[in-house]
XYZ file of N, CA and C in Angstrom:
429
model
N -2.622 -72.432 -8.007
C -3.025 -71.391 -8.951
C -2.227 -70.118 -8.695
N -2.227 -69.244 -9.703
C -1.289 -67.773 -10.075
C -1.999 -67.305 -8.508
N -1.224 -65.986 -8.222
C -1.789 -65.438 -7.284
C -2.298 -63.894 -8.302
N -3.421 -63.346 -8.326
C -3.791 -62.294 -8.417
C -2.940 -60.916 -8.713
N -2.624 -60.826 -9.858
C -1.494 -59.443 -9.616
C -2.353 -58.481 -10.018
N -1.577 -57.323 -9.410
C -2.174 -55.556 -9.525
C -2.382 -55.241 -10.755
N -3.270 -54.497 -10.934
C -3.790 -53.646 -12.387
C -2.426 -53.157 -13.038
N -2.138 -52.948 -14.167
C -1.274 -52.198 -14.656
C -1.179 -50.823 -13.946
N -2.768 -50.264 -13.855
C -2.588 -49.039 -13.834
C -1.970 -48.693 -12.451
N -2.640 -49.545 -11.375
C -2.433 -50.043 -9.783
C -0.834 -50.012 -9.685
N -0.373 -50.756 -10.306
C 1.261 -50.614 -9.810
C 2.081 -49.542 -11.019
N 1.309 -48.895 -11.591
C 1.997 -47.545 -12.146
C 1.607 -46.445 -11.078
N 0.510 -46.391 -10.241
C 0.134 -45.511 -9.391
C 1.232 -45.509 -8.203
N 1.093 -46.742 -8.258
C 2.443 -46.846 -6.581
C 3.906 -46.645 -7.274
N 4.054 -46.817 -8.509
C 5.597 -46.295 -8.503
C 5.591 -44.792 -8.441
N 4.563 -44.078 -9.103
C 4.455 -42.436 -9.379
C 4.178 -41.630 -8.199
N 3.949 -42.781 -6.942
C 3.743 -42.123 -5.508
C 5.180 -42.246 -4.794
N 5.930 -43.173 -5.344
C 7.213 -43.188 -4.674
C 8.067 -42.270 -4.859
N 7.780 -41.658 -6.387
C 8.606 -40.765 -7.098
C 7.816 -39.329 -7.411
N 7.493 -38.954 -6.275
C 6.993 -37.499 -6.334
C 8.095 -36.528 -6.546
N 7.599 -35.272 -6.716
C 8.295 -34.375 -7.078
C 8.915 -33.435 -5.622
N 9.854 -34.024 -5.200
C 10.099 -33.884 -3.756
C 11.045 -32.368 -3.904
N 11.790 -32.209 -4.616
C 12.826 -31.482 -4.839
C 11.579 -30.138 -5.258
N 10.606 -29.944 -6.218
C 9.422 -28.953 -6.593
C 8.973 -28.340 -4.981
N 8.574 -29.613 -4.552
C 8.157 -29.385 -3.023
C 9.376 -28.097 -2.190
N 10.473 -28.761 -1.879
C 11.283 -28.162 -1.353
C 11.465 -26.683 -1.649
N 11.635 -26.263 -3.047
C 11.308 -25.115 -3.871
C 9.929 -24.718 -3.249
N 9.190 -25.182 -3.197
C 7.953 -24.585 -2.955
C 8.260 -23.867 -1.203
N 8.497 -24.725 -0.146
C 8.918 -24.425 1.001
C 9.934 -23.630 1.623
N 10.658 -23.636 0.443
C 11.932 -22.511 0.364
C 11.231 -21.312 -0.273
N 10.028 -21.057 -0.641
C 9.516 -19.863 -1.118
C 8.818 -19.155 0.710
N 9.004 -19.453 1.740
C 8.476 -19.603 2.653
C 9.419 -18.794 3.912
N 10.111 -18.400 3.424
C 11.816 -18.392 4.517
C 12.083 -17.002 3.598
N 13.023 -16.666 4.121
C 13.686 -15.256 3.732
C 13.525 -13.962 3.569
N 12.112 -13.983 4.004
C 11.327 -12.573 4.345
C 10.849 -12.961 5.534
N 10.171 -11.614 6.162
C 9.055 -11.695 7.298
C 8.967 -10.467 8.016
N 8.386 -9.662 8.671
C 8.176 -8.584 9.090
C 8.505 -7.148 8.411
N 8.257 -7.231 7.610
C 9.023 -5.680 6.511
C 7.456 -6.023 5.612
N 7.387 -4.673 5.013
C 6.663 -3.857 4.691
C 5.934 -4.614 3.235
N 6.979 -5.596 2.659
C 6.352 -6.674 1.813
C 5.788 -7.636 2.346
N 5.596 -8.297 3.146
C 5.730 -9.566 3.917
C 3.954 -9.972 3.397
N 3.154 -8.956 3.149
C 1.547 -9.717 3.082
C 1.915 -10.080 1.414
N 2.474 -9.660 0.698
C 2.510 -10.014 -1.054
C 3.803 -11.206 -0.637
N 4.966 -11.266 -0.079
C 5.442 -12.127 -0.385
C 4.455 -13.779 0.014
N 3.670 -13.886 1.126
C 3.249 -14.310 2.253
C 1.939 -14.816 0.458
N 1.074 -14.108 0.341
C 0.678 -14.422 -0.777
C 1.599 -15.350 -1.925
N 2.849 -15.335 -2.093
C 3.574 -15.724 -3.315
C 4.100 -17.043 -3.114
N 3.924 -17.082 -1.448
C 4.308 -18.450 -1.173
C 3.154 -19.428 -0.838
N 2.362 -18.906 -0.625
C 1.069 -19.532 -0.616
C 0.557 -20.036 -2.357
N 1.151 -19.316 -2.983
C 0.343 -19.760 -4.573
C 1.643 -21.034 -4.706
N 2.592 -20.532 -4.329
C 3.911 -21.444 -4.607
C 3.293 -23.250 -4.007
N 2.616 -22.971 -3.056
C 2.553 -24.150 -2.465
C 1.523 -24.692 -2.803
N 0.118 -23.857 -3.036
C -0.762 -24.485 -3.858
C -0.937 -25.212 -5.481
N 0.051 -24.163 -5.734
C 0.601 -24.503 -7.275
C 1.141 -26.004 -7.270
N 2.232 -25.830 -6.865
C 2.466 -27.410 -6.288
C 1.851 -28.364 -6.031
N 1.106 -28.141 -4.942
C 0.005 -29.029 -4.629
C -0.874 -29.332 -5.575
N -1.737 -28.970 -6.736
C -2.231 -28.746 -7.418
C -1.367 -29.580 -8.958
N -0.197 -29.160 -9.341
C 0.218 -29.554 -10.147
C 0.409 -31.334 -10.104
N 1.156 -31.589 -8.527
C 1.228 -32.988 -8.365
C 0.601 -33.542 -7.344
N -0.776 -33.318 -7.480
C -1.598 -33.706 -6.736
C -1.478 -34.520 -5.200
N -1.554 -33.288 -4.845
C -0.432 -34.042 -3.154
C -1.472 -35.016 -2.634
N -2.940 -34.674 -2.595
C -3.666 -35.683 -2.086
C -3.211 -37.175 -2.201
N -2.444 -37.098 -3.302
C -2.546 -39.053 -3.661
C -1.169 -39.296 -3.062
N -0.304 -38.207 -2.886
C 1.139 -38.150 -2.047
C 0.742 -38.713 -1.004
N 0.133 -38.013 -0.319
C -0.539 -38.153 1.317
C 0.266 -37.469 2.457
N -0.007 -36.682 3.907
C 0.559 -36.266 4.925
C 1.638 -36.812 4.966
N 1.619 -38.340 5.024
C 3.034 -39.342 5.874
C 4.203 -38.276 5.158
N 4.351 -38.689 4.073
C 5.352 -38.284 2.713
C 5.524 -37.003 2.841
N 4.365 -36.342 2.652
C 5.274 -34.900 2.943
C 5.439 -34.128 4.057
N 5.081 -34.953 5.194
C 5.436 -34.115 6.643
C 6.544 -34.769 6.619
N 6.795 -35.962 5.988
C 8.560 -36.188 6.451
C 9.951 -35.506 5.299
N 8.903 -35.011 4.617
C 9.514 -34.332 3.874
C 9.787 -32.715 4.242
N 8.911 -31.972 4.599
C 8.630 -31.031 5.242
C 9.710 -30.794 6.219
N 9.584 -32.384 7.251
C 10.823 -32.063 8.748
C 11.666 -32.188 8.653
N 12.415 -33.187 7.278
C 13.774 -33.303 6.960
C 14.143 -31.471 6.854
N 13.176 -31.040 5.871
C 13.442 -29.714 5.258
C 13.505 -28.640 6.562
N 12.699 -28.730 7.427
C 12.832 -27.735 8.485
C 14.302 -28.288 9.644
N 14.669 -29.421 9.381
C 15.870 -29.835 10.590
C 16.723 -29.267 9.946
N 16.462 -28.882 8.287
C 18.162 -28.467 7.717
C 18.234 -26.581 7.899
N 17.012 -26.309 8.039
C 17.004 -24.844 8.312
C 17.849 -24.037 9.590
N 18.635 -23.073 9.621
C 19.251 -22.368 10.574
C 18.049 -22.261 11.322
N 18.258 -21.967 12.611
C 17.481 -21.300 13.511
C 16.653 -20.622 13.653
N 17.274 -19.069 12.678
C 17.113 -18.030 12.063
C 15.580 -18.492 11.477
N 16.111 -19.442 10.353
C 15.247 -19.459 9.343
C 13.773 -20.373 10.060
N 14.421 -21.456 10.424
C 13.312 -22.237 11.059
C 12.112 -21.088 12.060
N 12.854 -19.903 12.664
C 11.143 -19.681 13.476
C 10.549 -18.387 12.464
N 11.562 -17.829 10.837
C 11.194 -16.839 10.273
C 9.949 -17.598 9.438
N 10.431 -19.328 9.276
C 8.967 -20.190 8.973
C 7.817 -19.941 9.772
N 8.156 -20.353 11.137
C 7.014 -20.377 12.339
C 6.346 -18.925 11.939
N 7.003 -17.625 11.753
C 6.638 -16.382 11.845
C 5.508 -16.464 10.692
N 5.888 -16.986 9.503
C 5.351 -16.774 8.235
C 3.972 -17.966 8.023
N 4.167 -19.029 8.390
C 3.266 -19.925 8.277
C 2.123 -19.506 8.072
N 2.034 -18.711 9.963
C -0.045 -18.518 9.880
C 0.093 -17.564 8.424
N 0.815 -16.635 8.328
C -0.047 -15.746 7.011
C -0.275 -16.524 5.777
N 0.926 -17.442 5.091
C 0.918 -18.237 4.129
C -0.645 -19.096 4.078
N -0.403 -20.067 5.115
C -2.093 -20.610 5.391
C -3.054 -20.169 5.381
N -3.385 -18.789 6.272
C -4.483 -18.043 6.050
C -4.848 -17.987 4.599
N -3.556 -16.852 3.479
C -3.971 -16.794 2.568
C -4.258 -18.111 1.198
N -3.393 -19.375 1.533
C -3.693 -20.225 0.589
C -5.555 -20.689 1.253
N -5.617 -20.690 2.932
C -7.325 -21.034 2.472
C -8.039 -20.096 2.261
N -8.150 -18.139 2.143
C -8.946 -17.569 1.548
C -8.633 -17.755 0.007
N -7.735 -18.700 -0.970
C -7.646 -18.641 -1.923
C -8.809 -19.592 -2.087
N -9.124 -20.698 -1.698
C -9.714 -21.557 -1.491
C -11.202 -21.004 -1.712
N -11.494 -20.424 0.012
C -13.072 -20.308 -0.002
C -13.218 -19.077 -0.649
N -12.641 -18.101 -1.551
C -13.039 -17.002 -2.238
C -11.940 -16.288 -2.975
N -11.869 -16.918 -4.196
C -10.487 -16.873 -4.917
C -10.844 -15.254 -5.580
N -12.152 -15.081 -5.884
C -12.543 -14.187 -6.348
C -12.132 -12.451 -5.696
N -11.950 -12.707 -4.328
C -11.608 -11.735 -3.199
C -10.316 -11.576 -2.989
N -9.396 -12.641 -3.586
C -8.330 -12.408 -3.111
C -7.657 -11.898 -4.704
N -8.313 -11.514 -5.601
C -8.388 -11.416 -6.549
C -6.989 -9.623 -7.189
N -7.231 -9.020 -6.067
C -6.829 -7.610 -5.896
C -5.233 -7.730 -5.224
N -4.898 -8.960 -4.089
C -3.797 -9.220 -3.444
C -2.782 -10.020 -4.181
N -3.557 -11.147 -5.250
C -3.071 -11.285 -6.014
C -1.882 -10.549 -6.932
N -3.028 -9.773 -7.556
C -2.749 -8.376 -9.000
C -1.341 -7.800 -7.877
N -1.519 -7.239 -6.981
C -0.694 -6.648 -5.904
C 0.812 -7.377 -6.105
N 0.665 -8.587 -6.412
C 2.030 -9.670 -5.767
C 2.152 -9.644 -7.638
N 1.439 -9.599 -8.060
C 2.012 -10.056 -9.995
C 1.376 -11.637 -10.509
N 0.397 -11.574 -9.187
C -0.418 -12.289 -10.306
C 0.542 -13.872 -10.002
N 0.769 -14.508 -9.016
C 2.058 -15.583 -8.797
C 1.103 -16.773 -8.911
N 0.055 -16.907 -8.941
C -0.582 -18.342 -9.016
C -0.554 -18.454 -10.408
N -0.735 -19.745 -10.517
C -0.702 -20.682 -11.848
C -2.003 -21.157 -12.222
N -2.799 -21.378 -10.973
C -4.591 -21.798 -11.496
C -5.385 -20.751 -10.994
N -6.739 -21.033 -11.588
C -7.705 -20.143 -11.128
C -8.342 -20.317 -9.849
N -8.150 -21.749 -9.745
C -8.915 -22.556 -8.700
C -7.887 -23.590 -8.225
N -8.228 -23.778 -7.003
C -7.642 -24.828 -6.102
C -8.324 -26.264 -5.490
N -7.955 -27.170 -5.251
C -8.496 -27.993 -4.454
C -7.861 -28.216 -3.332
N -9.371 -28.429 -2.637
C -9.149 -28.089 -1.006
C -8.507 -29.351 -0.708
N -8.591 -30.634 -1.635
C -8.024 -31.931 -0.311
C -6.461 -31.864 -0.439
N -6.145 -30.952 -1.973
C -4.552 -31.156 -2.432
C -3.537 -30.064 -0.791
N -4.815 -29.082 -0.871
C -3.806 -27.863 0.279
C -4.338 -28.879 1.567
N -5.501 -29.439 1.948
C -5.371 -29.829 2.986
C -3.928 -30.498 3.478
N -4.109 -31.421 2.378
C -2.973 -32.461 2.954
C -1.455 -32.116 3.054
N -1.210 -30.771 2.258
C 0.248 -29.926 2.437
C 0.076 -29.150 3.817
N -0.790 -28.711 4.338
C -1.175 -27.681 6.343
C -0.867 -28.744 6.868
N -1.672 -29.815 6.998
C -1.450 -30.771 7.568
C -0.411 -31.366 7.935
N 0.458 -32.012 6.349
C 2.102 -32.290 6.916
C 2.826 -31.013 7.143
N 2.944 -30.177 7.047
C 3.614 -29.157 7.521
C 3.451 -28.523 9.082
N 1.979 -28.551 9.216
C 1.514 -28.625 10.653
C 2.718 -29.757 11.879
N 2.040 -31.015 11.171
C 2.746 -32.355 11.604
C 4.334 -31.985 11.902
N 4.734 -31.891 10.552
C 6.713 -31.219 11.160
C 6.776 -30.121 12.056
N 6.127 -29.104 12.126
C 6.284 -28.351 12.842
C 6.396 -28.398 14.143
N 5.274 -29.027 14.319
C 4.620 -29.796 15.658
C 5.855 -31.086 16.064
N 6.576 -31.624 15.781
C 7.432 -32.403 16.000
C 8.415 -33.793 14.985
């Protein structure tokens, strides 16, 4: 007898996970680098945080998963100068901080926003889409 094949929808899901939007990503992580300690750094630090949630959000990284984009993430941080790689390390905690107060009180961050021009794309976020972008980014960082 036939053997059992995948749902239509089942093997449209696994091709659309193979073919994420890796290059959006990168853009998003390159919003992350090129500032840091100067007098903008909490609005840019905000702009890259919407950058990455936006992202996350648009192509739902949850269904991406950690694996995929922490190896995406470390390719992206091995190609970074020196320079740039610890002006990441520098910038990270603020980026994170502010993508999870976007999270638990979007309403508050509402003023830092207006401040930066308003750079997010939603009103609201989901927490498993940013989890799983800290996480692989954590992961590359970490090694």
């Amino acid at each position: 007898s036939a053997l059992p094949s995948a749902s239509p929808a089942a093997t449209a899901a696994a091709a659309s996970a193979d073919k994420w939007d890796e290059a959006g990503f990168t853009d998003a992580l390159n919003g992350c680098i090129g500032w840091g300690g100067d007098a903008g750094s909490s609005l840019k630090s905000v702009i890259a945080a919407c950058g990455l949630l936006d992202w996350g959000e648009d192509n739902t990284a949850s269904d991406i998963g950690a694996d995929a984009l922490g190896q995406s993430a470390k390719t992206w941080l091995e190609g970074l100068s020196a320079d740039d790689r610890a002006a990441f390390g520098d910038n990270w905690t603020g980026i994170s901080t502010n993508a999870q107060n976007m999270l638990i009180d979007p309403d508050g961050m509402s003023g830092l926003l207006s401040d930066a021009g308003n750079p997010n794309k939603h009103s609201r976020y989901t927490s498993g889409n940013w989890s799983v972008i800290q996480t692989a980014i954590d992961n590359a960082m970490a090694g």
